[in-house]
mmCIF file of C-alpha atoms in Angstrom:
data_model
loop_
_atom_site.group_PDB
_atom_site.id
_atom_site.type_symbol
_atom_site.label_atom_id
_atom_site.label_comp_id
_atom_site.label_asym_id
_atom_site.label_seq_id
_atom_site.Cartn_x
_atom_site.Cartn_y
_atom_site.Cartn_z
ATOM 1 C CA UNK A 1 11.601 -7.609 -9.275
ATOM 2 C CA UNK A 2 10.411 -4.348 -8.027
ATOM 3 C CA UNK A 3 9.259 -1.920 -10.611
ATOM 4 C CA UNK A 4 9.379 1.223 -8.885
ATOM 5 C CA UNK A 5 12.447 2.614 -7.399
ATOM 6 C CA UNK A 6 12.691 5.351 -4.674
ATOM 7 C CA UNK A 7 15.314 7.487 -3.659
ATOM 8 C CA UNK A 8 16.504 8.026 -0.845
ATOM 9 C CA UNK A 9 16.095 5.219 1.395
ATOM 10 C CA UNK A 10 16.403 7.070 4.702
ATOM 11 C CA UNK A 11 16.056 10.917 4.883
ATOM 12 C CA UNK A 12 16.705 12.913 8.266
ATOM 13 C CA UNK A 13 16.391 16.594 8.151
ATOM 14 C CA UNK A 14 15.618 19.950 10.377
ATOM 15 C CA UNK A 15 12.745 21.139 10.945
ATOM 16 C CA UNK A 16 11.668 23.408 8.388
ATOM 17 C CA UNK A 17 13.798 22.326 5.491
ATOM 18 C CA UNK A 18 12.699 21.496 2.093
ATOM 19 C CA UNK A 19 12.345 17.709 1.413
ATOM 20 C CA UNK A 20 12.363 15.774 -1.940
ATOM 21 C CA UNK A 21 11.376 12.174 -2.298
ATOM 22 C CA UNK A 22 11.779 10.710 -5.784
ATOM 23 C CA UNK A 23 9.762 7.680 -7.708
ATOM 24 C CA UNK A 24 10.945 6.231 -10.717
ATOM 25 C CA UNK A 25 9.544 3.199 -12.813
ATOM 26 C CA UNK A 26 10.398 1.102 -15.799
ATOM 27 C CA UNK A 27 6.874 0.598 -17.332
ATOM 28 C CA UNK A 28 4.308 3.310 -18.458
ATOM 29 C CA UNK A 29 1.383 3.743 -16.255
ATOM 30 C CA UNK A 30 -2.101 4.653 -15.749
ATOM 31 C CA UNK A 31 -1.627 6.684 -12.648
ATOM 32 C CA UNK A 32 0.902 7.007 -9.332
ATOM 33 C CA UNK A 33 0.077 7.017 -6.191
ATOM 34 C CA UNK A 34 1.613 8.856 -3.364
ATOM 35 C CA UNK A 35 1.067 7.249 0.362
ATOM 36 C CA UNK A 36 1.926 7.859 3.856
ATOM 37 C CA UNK A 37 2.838 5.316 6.711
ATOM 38 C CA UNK A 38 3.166 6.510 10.310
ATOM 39 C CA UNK A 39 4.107 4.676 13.115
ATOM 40 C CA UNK A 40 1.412 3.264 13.999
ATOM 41 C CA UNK A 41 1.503 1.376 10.587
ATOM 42 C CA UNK A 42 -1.823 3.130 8.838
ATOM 43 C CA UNK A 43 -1.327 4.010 5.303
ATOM 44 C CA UNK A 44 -3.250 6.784 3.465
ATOM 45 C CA UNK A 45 -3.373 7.949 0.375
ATOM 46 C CA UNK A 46 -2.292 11.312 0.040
ATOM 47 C CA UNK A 47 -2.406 12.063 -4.016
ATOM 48 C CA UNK A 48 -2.864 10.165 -7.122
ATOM 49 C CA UNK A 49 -1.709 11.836 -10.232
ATOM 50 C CA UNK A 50 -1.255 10.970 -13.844
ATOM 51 C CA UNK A 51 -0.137 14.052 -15.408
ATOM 52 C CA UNK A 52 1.343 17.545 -13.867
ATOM 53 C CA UNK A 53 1.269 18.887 -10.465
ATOM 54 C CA UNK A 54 -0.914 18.343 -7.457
ATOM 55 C CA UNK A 55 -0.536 20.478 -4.258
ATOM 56 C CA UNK A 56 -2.208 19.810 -0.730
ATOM 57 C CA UNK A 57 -1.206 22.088 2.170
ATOM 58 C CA UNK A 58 2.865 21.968 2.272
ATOM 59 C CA UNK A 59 2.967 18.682 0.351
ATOM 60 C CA UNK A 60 3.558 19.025 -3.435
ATOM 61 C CA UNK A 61 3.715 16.103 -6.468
ATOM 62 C CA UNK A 62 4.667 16.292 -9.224
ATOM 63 C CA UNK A 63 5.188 13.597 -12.172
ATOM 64 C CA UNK A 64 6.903 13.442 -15.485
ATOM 65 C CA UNK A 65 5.614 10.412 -18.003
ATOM 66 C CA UNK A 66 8.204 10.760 -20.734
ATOM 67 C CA UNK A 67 10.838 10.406 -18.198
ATOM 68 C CA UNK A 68 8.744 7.760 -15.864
ATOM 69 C CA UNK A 69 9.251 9.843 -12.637
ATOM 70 C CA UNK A 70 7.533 11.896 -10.238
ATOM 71 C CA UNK A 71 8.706 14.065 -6.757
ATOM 72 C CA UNK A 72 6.995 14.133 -3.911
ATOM 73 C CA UNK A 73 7.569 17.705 -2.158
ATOM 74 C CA UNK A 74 7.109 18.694 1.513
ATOM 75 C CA UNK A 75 7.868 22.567 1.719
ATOM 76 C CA UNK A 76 8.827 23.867 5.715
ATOM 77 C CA UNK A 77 9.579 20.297 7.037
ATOM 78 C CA UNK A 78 7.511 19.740 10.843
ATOM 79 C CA UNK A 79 8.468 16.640 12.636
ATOM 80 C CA UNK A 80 4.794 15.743 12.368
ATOM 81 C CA UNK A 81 5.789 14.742 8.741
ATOM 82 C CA UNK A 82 7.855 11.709 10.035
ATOM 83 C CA UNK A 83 6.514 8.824 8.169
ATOM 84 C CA UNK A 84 7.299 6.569 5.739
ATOM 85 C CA UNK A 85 6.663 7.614 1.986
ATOM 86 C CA UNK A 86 5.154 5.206 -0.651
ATOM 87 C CA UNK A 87 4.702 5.594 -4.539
ATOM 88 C CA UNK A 88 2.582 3.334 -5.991
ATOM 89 C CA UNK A 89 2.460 2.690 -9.637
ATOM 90 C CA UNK A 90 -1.451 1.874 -11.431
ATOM 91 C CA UNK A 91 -1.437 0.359 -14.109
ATOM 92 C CA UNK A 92 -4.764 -1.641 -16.278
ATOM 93 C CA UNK A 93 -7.085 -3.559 -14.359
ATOM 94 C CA UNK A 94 -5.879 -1.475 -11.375
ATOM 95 C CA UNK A 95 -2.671 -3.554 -10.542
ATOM 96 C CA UNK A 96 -0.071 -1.440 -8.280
ATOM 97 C CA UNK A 97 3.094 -2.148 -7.619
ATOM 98 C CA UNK A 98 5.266 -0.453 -4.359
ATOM 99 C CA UNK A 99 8.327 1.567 -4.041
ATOM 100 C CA UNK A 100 10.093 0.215 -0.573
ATOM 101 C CA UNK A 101 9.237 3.444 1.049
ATOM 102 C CA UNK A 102 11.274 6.788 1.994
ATOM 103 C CA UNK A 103 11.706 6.642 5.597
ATOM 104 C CA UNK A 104 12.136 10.239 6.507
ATOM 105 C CA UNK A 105 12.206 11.531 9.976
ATOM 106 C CA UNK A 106 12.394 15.327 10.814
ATOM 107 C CA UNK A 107 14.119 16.944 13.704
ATOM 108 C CA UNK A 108 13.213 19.494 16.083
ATOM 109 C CA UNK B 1 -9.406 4.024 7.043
ATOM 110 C CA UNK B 2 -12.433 4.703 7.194
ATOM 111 C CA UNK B 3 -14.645 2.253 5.635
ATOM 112 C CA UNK B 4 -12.624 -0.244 5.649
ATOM 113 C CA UNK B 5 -11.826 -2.971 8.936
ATOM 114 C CA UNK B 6 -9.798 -5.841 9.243
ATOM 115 C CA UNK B 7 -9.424 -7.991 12.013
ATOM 116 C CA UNK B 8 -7.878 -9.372 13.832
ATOM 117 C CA UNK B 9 -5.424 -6.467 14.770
ATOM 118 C CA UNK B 10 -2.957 -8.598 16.036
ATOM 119 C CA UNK B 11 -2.579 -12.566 16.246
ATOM 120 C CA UNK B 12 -0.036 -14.865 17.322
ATOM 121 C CA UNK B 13 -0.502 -18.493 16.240
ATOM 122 C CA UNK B 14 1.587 -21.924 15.886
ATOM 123 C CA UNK B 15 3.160 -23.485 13.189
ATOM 124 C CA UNK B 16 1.029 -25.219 11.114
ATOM 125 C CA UNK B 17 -1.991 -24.036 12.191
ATOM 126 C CA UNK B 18 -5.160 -22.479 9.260
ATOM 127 C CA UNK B 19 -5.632 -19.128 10.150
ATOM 128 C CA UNK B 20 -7.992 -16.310 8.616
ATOM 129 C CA UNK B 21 -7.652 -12.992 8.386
ATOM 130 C CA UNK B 22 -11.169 -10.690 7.664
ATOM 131 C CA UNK B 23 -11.341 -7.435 5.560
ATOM 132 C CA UNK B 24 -14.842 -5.640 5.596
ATOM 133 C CA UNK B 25 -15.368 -2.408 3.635
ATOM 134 C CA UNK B 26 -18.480 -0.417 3.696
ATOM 135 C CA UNK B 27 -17.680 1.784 0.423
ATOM 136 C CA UNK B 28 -18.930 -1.065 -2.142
ATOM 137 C CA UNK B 29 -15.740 -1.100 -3.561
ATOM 138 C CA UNK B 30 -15.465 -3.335 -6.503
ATOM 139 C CA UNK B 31 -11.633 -4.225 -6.123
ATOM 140 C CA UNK B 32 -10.350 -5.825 -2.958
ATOM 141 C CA UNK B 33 -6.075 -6.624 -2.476
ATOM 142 C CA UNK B 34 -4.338 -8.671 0.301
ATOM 143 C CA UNK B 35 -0.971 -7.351 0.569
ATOM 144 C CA UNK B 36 1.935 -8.564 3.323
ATOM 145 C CA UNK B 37 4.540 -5.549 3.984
ATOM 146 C CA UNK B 38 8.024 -6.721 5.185
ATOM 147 C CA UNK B 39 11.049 -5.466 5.894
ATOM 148 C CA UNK B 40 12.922 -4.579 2.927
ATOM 149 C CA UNK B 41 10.285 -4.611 0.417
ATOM 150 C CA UNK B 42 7.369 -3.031 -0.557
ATOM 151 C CA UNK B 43 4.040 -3.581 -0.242
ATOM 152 C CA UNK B 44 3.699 -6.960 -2.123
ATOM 153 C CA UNK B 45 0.436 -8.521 -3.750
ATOM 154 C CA UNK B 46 -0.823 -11.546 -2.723
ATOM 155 C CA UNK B 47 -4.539 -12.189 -3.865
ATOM 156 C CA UNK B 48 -6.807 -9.958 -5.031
ATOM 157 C CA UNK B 49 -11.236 -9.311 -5.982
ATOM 158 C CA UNK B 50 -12.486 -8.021 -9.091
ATOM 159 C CA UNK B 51 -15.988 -8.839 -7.838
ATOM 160 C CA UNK B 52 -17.893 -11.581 -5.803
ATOM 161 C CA UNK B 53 -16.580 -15.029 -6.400
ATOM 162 C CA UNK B 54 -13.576 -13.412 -8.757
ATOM 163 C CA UNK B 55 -10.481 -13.613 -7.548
ATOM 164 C CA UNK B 56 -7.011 -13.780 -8.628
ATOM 165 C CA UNK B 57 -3.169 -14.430 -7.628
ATOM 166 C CA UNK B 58 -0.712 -11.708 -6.857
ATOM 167 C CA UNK B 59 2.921 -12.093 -6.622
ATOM 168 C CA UNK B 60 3.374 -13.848 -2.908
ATOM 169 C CA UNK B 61 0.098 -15.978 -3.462
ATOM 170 C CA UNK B 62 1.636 -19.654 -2.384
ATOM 171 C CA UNK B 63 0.795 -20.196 1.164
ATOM 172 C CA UNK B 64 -2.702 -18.594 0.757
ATOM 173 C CA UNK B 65 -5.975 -18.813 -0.131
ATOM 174 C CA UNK B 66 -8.672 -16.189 -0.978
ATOM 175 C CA UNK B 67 -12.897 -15.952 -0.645
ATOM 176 C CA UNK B 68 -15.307 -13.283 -1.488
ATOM 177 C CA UNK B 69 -18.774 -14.639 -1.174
ATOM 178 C CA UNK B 70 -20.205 -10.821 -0.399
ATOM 179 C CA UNK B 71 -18.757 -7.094 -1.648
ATOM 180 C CA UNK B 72 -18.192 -6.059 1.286
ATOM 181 C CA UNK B 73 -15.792 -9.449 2.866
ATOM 182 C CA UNK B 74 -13.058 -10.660 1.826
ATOM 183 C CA UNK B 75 -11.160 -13.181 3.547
ATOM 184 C CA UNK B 76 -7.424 -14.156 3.320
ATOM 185 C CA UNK B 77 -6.559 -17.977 4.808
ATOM 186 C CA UNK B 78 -3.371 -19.143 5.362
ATOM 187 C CA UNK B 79 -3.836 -22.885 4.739
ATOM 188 C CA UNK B 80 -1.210 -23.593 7.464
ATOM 189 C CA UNK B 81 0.840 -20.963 8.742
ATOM 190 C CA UNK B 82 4.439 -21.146 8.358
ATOM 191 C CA UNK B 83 7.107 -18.649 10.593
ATOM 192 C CA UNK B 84 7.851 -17.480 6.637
ATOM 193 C CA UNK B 85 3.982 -16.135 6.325
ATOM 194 C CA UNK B 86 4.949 -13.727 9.519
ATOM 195 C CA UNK B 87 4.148 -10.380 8.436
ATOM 196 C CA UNK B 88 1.636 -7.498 8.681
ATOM 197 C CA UNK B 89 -1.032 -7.599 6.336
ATOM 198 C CA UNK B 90 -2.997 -4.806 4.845
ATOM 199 C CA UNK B 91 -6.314 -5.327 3.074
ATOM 200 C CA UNK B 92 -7.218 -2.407 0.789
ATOM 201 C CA UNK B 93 -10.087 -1.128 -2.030
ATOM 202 C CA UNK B 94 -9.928 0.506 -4.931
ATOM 203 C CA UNK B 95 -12.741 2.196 -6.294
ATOM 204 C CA UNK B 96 -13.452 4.644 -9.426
ATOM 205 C CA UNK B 97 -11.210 6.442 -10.887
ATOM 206 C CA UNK B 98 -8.144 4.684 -8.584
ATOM 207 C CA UNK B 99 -9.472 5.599 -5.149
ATOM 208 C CA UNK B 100 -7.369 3.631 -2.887
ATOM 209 C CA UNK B 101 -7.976 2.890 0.502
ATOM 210 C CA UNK B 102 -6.252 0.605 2.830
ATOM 211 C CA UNK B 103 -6.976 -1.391 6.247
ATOM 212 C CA UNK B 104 -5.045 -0.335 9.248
ATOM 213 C CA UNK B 105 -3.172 -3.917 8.795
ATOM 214 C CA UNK B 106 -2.482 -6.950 11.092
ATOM 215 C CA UNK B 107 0.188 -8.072 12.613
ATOM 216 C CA UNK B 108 0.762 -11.903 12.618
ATOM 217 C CA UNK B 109 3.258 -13.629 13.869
ATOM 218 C CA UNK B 110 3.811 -17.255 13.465
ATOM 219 C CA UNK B 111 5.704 -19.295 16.081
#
């Protein structure tokens, strides 16, 4: 049973549009992690945030705990963002569970 | 990645054959996951390190077995491989406040 859902699967757009990924989850949390996968397979971590808004370059997250979900924001779209997006949920004795991933490519 | 190194990268190995995959971090992380990614699904737990000799199942755990005899190792062993157990796996760490880190992964494939 996965615990975390994401939405959408599969994402294409144009260059420079503005993208929204969205996490939700069933279970309250201690924190959510947002994550990157190119490619070449390497994951990163690119915010972890348990309340409120977090920004980083074009990138912006955001989370809501009443209603369990948080957006993951990338503001003038470069194909350089192609990747896979991951949401993590923490929870005690820093347990995560995985969203499947956002696969979003971005054209030219 | 940085700080963290599994190996082997890749590996291809036979059916019913023990293999063991390493994870070595140099951050002195106290929490240390094995994960397998598939197709499909997420990132799912298989064993994880709350410390030298502590260790404990994940979700995926039959199939494998776990050591951590130092902080910094921690090795994953599949007792014998199985086409099933073909997969990349990621090691990662976790330290304070829910620093997460992972291993650029391994890709095994069992034939």
């Amino acid at each position: 049973k996965n615990e975390v859902e994401q939405s959408p699967q599969n994402l294409t757009a144009q260059e420079g549009e503005f993208i929204t990924i969205n996490c939700s989850y069933s279970v309250g949390i201690s924190a959510l992690h947002w994550l990157q996968q190119h490619p070449g397979g390497g994951i990163v971590s690119l915010f972890m945030l348990s309340s409120g808004k977090k920004k980083h370059g074009r990138l912006i997250a955001t989370i809501n705990i009443q209603e369990k979900h948080s957006s993951l924001h990338i503001t003038a779209s470069h194909p350089r963002d192609s990747a896979v997006y991951i949401c993590a949920k923490i929870f005690t004795g820093n347990q995560f569970y995985f969203g499947t991933g956002t696969s979003l490519t971005v054209i030219p | 990645d940085a700080g963290i190194t599994q190996s082997p990268r890749h590996k291809v190995t036979e059916t019913g054959t023990p293999v063991t995959l390493r994870c070595h971090q140099t951050e002195n992380h106290r929490y240390m996951y094995w994960y397998r990614q598939d197709p499909g699904h997420g990132l799912r737990l298989i064993h994880y390190s709350y410390g030298v000799k502590d260790t404990d199942k994940g979700e995926v755990s039959d199939g494998y077995s776990v050591s951590r005899s130092k902080t910094e190792d921690f090795l994953l062993t599949l007792e014998s491989a199985t086409s099933s157990q073909t997969s990349v796996y990621f090691c990662a760490t976790a330290g304070q406040n829910y620093g997460y880190t992972f291993g650029s992964g391994t890709r095994l494939t069992v034939v």
